[in-house]
mmCIF file of C-alpha atoms in Angstrom:
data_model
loop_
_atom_site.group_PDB
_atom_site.id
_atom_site.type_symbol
_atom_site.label_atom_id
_atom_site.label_comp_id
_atom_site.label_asym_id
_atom_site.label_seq_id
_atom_site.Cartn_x
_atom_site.Cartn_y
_atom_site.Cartn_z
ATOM 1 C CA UNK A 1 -3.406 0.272 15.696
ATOM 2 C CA UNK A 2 -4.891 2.044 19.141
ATOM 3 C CA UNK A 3 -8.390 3.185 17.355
ATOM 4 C CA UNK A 4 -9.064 -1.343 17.223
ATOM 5 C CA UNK A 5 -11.641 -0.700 19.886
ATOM 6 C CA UNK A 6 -14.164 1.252 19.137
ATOM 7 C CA UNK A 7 -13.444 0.996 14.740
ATOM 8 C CA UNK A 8 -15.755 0.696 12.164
ATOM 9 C CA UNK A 9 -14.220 -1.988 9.883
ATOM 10 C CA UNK A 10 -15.666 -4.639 7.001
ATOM 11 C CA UNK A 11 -14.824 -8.350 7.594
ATOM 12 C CA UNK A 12 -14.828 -10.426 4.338
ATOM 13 C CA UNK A 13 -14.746 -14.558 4.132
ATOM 14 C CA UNK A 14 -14.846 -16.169 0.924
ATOM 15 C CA UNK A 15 -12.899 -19.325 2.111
ATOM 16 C CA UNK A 16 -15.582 -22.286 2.609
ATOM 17 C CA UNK A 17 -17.684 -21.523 -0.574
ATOM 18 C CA UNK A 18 -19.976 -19.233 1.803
ATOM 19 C CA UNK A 19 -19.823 -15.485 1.873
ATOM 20 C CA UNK A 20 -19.498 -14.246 5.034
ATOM 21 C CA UNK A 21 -19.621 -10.139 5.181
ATOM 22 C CA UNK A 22 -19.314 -8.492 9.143
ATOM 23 C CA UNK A 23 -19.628 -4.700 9.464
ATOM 24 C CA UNK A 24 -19.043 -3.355 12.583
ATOM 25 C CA UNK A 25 -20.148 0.600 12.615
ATOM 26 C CA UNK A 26 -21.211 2.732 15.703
ATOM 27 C CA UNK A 27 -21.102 -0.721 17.742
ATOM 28 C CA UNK A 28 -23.114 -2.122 15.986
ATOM 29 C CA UNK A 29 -23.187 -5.491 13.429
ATOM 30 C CA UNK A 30 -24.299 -5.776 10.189
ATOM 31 C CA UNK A 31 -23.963 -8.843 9.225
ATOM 32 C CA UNK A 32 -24.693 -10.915 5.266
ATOM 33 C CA UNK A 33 -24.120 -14.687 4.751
ATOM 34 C CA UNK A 34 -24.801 -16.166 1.561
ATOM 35 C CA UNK A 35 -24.294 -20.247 1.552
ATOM 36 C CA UNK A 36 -22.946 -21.283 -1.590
ATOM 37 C CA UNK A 37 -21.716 -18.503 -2.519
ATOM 38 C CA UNK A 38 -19.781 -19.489 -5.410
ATOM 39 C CA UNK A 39 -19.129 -16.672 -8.515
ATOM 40 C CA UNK A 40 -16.706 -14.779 -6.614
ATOM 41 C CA UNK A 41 -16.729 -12.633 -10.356
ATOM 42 C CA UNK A 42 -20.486 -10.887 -8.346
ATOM 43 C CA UNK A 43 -18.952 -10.401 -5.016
ATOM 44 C CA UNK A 44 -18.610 -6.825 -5.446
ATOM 45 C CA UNK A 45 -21.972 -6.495 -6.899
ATOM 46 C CA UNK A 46 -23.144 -8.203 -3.881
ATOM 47 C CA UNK A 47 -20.667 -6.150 -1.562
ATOM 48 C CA UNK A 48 -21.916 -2.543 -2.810
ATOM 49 C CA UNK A 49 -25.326 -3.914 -3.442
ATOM 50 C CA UNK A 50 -25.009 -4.602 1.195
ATOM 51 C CA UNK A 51 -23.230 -1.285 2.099
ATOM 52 C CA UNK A 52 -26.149 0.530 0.037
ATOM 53 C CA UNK A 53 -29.006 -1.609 1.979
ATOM 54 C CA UNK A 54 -28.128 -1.001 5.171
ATOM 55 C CA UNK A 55 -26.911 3.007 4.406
ATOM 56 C CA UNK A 56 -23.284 1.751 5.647
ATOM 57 C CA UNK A 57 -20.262 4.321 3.841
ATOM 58 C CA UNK A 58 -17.125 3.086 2.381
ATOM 59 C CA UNK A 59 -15.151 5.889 3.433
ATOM 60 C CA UNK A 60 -16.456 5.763 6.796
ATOM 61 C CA UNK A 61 -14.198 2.529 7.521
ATOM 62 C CA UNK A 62 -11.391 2.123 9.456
ATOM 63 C CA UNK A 63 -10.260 -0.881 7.961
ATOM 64 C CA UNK A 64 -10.804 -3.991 6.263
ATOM 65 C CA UNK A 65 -10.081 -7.592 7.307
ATOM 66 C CA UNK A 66 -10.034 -10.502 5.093
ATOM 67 C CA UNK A 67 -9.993 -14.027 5.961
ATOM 68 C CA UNK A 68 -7.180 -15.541 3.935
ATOM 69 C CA UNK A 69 -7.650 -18.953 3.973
ATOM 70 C CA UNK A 70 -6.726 -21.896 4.006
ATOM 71 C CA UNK A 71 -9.430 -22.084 1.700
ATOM 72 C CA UNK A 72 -10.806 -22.059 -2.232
ATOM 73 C CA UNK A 73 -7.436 -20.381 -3.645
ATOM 74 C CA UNK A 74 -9.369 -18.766 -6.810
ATOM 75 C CA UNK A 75 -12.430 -17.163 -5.212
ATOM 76 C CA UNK A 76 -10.569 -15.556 -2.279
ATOM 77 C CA UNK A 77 -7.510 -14.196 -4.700
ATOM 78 C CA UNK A 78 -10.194 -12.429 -6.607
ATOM 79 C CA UNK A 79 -12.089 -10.765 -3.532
ATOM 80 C CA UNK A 80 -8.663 -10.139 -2.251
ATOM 81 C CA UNK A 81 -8.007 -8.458 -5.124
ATOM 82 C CA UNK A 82 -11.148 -6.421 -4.963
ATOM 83 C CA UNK A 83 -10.667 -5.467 -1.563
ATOM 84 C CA UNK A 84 -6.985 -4.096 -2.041
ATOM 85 C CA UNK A 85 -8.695 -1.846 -5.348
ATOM 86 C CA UNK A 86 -11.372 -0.532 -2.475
ATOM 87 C CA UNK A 87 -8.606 0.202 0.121
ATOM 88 C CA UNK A 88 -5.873 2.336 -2.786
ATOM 89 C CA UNK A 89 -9.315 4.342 -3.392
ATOM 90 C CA UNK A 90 -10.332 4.979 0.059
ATOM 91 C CA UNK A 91 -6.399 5.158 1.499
ATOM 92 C CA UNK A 92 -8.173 1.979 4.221
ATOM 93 C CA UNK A 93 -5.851 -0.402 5.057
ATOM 94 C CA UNK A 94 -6.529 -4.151 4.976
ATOM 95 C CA UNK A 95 -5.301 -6.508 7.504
ATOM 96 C CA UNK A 96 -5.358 -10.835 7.445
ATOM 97 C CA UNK A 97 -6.947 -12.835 9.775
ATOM 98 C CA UNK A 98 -6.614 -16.993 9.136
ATOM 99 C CA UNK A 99 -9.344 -19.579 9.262
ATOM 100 C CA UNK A 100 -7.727 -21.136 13.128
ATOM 101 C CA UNK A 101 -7.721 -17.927 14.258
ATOM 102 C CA UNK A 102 -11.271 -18.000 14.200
ATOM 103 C CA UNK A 103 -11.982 -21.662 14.824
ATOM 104 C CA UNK A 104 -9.762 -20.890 17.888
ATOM 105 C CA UNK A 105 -12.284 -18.251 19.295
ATOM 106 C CA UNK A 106 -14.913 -20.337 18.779
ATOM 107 C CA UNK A 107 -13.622 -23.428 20.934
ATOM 108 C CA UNK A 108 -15.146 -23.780 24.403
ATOM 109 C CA UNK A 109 -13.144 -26.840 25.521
ATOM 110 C CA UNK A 110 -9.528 -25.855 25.050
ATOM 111 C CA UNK A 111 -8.205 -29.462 26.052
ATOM 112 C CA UNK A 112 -7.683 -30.046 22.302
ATOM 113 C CA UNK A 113 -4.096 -30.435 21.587
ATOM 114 C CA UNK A 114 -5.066 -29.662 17.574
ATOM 115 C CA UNK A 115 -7.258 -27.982 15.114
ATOM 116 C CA UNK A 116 -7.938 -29.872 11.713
ATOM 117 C CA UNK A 117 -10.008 -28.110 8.992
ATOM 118 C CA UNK A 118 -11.452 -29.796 6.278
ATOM 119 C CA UNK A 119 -11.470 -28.228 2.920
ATOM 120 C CA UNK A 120 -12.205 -29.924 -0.382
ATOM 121 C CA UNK A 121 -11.612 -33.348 1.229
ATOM 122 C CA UNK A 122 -8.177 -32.179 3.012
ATOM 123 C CA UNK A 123 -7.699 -31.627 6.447
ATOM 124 C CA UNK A 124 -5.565 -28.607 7.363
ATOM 125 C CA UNK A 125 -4.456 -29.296 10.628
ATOM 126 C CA UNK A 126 -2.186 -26.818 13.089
ATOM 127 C CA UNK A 127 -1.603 -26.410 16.692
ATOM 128 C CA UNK A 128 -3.958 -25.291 19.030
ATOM 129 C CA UNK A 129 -1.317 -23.564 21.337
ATOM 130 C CA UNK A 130 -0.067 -21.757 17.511
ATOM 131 C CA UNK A 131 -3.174 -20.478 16.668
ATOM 132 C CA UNK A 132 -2.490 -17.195 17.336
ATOM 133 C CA UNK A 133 0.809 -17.256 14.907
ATOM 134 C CA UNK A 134 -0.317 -16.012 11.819
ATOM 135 C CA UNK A 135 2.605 -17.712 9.806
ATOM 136 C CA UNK A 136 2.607 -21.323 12.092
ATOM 137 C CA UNK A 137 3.662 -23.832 9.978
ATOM 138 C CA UNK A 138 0.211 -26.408 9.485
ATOM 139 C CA UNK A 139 0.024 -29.466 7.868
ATOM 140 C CA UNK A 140 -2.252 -31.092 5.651
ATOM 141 C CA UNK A 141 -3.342 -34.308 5.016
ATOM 142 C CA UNK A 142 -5.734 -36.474 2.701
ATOM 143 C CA UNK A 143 -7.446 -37.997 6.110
ATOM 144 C CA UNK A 144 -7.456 -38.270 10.092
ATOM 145 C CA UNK A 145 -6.594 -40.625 12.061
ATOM 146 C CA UNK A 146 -9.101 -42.875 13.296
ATOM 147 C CA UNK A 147 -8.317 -42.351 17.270
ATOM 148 C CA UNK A 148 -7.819 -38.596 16.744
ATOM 149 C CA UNK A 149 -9.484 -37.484 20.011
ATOM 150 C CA UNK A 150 -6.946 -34.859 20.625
ATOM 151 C CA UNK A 151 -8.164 -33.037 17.406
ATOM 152 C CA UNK A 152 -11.106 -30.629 17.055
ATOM 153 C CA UNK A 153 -12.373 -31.481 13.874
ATOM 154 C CA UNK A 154 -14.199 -28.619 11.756
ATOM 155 C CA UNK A 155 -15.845 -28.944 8.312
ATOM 156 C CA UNK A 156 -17.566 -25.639 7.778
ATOM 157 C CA UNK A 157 -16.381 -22.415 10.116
ATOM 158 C CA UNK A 158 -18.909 -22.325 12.780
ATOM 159 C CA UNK A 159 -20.759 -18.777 13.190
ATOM 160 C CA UNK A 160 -18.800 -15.877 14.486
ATOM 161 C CA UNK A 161 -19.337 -12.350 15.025
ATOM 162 C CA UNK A 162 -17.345 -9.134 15.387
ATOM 163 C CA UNK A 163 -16.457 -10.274 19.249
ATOM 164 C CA UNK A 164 -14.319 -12.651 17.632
ATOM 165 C CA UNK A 165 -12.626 -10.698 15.227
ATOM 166 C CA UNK A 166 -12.055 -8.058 17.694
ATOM 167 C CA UNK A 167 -10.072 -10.801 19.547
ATOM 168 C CA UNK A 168 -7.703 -11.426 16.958
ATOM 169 C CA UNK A 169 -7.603 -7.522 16.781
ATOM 170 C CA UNK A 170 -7.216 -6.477 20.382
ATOM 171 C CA UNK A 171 -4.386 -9.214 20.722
ATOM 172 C CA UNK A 172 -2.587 -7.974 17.208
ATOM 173 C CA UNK A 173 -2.693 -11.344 15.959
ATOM 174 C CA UNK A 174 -3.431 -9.521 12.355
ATOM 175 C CA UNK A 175 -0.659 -9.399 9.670
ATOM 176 C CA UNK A 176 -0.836 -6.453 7.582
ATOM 177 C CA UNK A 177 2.021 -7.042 4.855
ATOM 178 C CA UNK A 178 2.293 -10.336 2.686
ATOM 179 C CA UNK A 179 -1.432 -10.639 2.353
ATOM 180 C CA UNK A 180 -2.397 -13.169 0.180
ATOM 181 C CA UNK A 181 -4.338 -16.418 0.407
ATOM 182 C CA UNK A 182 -3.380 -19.626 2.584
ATOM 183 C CA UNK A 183 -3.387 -22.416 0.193
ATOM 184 C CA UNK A 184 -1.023 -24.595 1.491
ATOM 185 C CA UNK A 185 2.331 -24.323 4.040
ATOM 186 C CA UNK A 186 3.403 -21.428 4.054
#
């Protein structure tokens, strides 16, 4: 995938209960987040109802990535599903990103040994030095530790842009068959 680098592509994140939307076009970012986003039955209302705002063209994609968890199963298998309609129309492929993958270009400090995610009151917890393996085993568990220093601990993904996507693009960490959401080891 050589044309990464200077691409027009559509991020989507459903996985945390916000909606995070990321269009990069002619270098630039156009960017939607809706906390609490949580009928993901409007999300292509909402998704058409963007692209039409800001005069950004379907067709004019290169791709689409969608975060694919570990997240809220339901939501993100219907947007998936949505996205994979949009793509069979417009012959645009879709690639998956994962929710450490992003947490991981978002982490200053690297002296963390792991990453632990907390979603609906589990912690999904991987690796730091896997991150970039899509299919890394994780674990998950109920609750931390009490001395769990080693761990970066994240409840909500913390704000990230196209620079990090293009990260996880420019380094191939993307998976572009068996997409489907992260719900629990795969």
């Amino acid at each position: 995938m050589n044309e990464t680098i200077n691409s027009s592509f559509c991020s989507i994140d459903f996985t945390l209960g916000s909606l995070i939307l990321i269009v990069k076009e002619n270098n630039s970012d156009f960017v939607l987040v809706k906390d609490k986003f949580s009928n993901s039955e409007n999300f292509i209302t909402t998704f058409l109802d963007f692209f039409k705002k800001n005069n950004l063209k379907l067709e004019n994609l290169n791709f689409f990535m969608v975060n694919l968890g570990p997240g809220g199963f339901v939501g993100l298998r219907n947007i998936l599903a949505s996205i994979k309609s949009i793509s069979l129309i417009n012959k645009t492929k879709v690639l998956g990103f994962n929710n450490f993958q992003i947490l991981k270009t978002t982490i200053i400090n690297l002296t963390y040994e792991k990453i632990a995610l907390e979603v609906n009151n589990r912690f999904y917890i991987k690796d730091l030095k896997n991150c970039d393996e899509f299919y890394s085993n994780f674990t998950v568990q109920n609750s931390l530790e009490e001395n769990s220093s080693n761990i970066v601990k994240f409840s909500k993904l913390p704000k990230y842009t196209s620079k990090n996507l293009q990260y996880i693009l420019d380094n191939k960490l993307f998976i572009d068959s068996k997409i489907f959401p992260i719900y629990e080891n795969i």
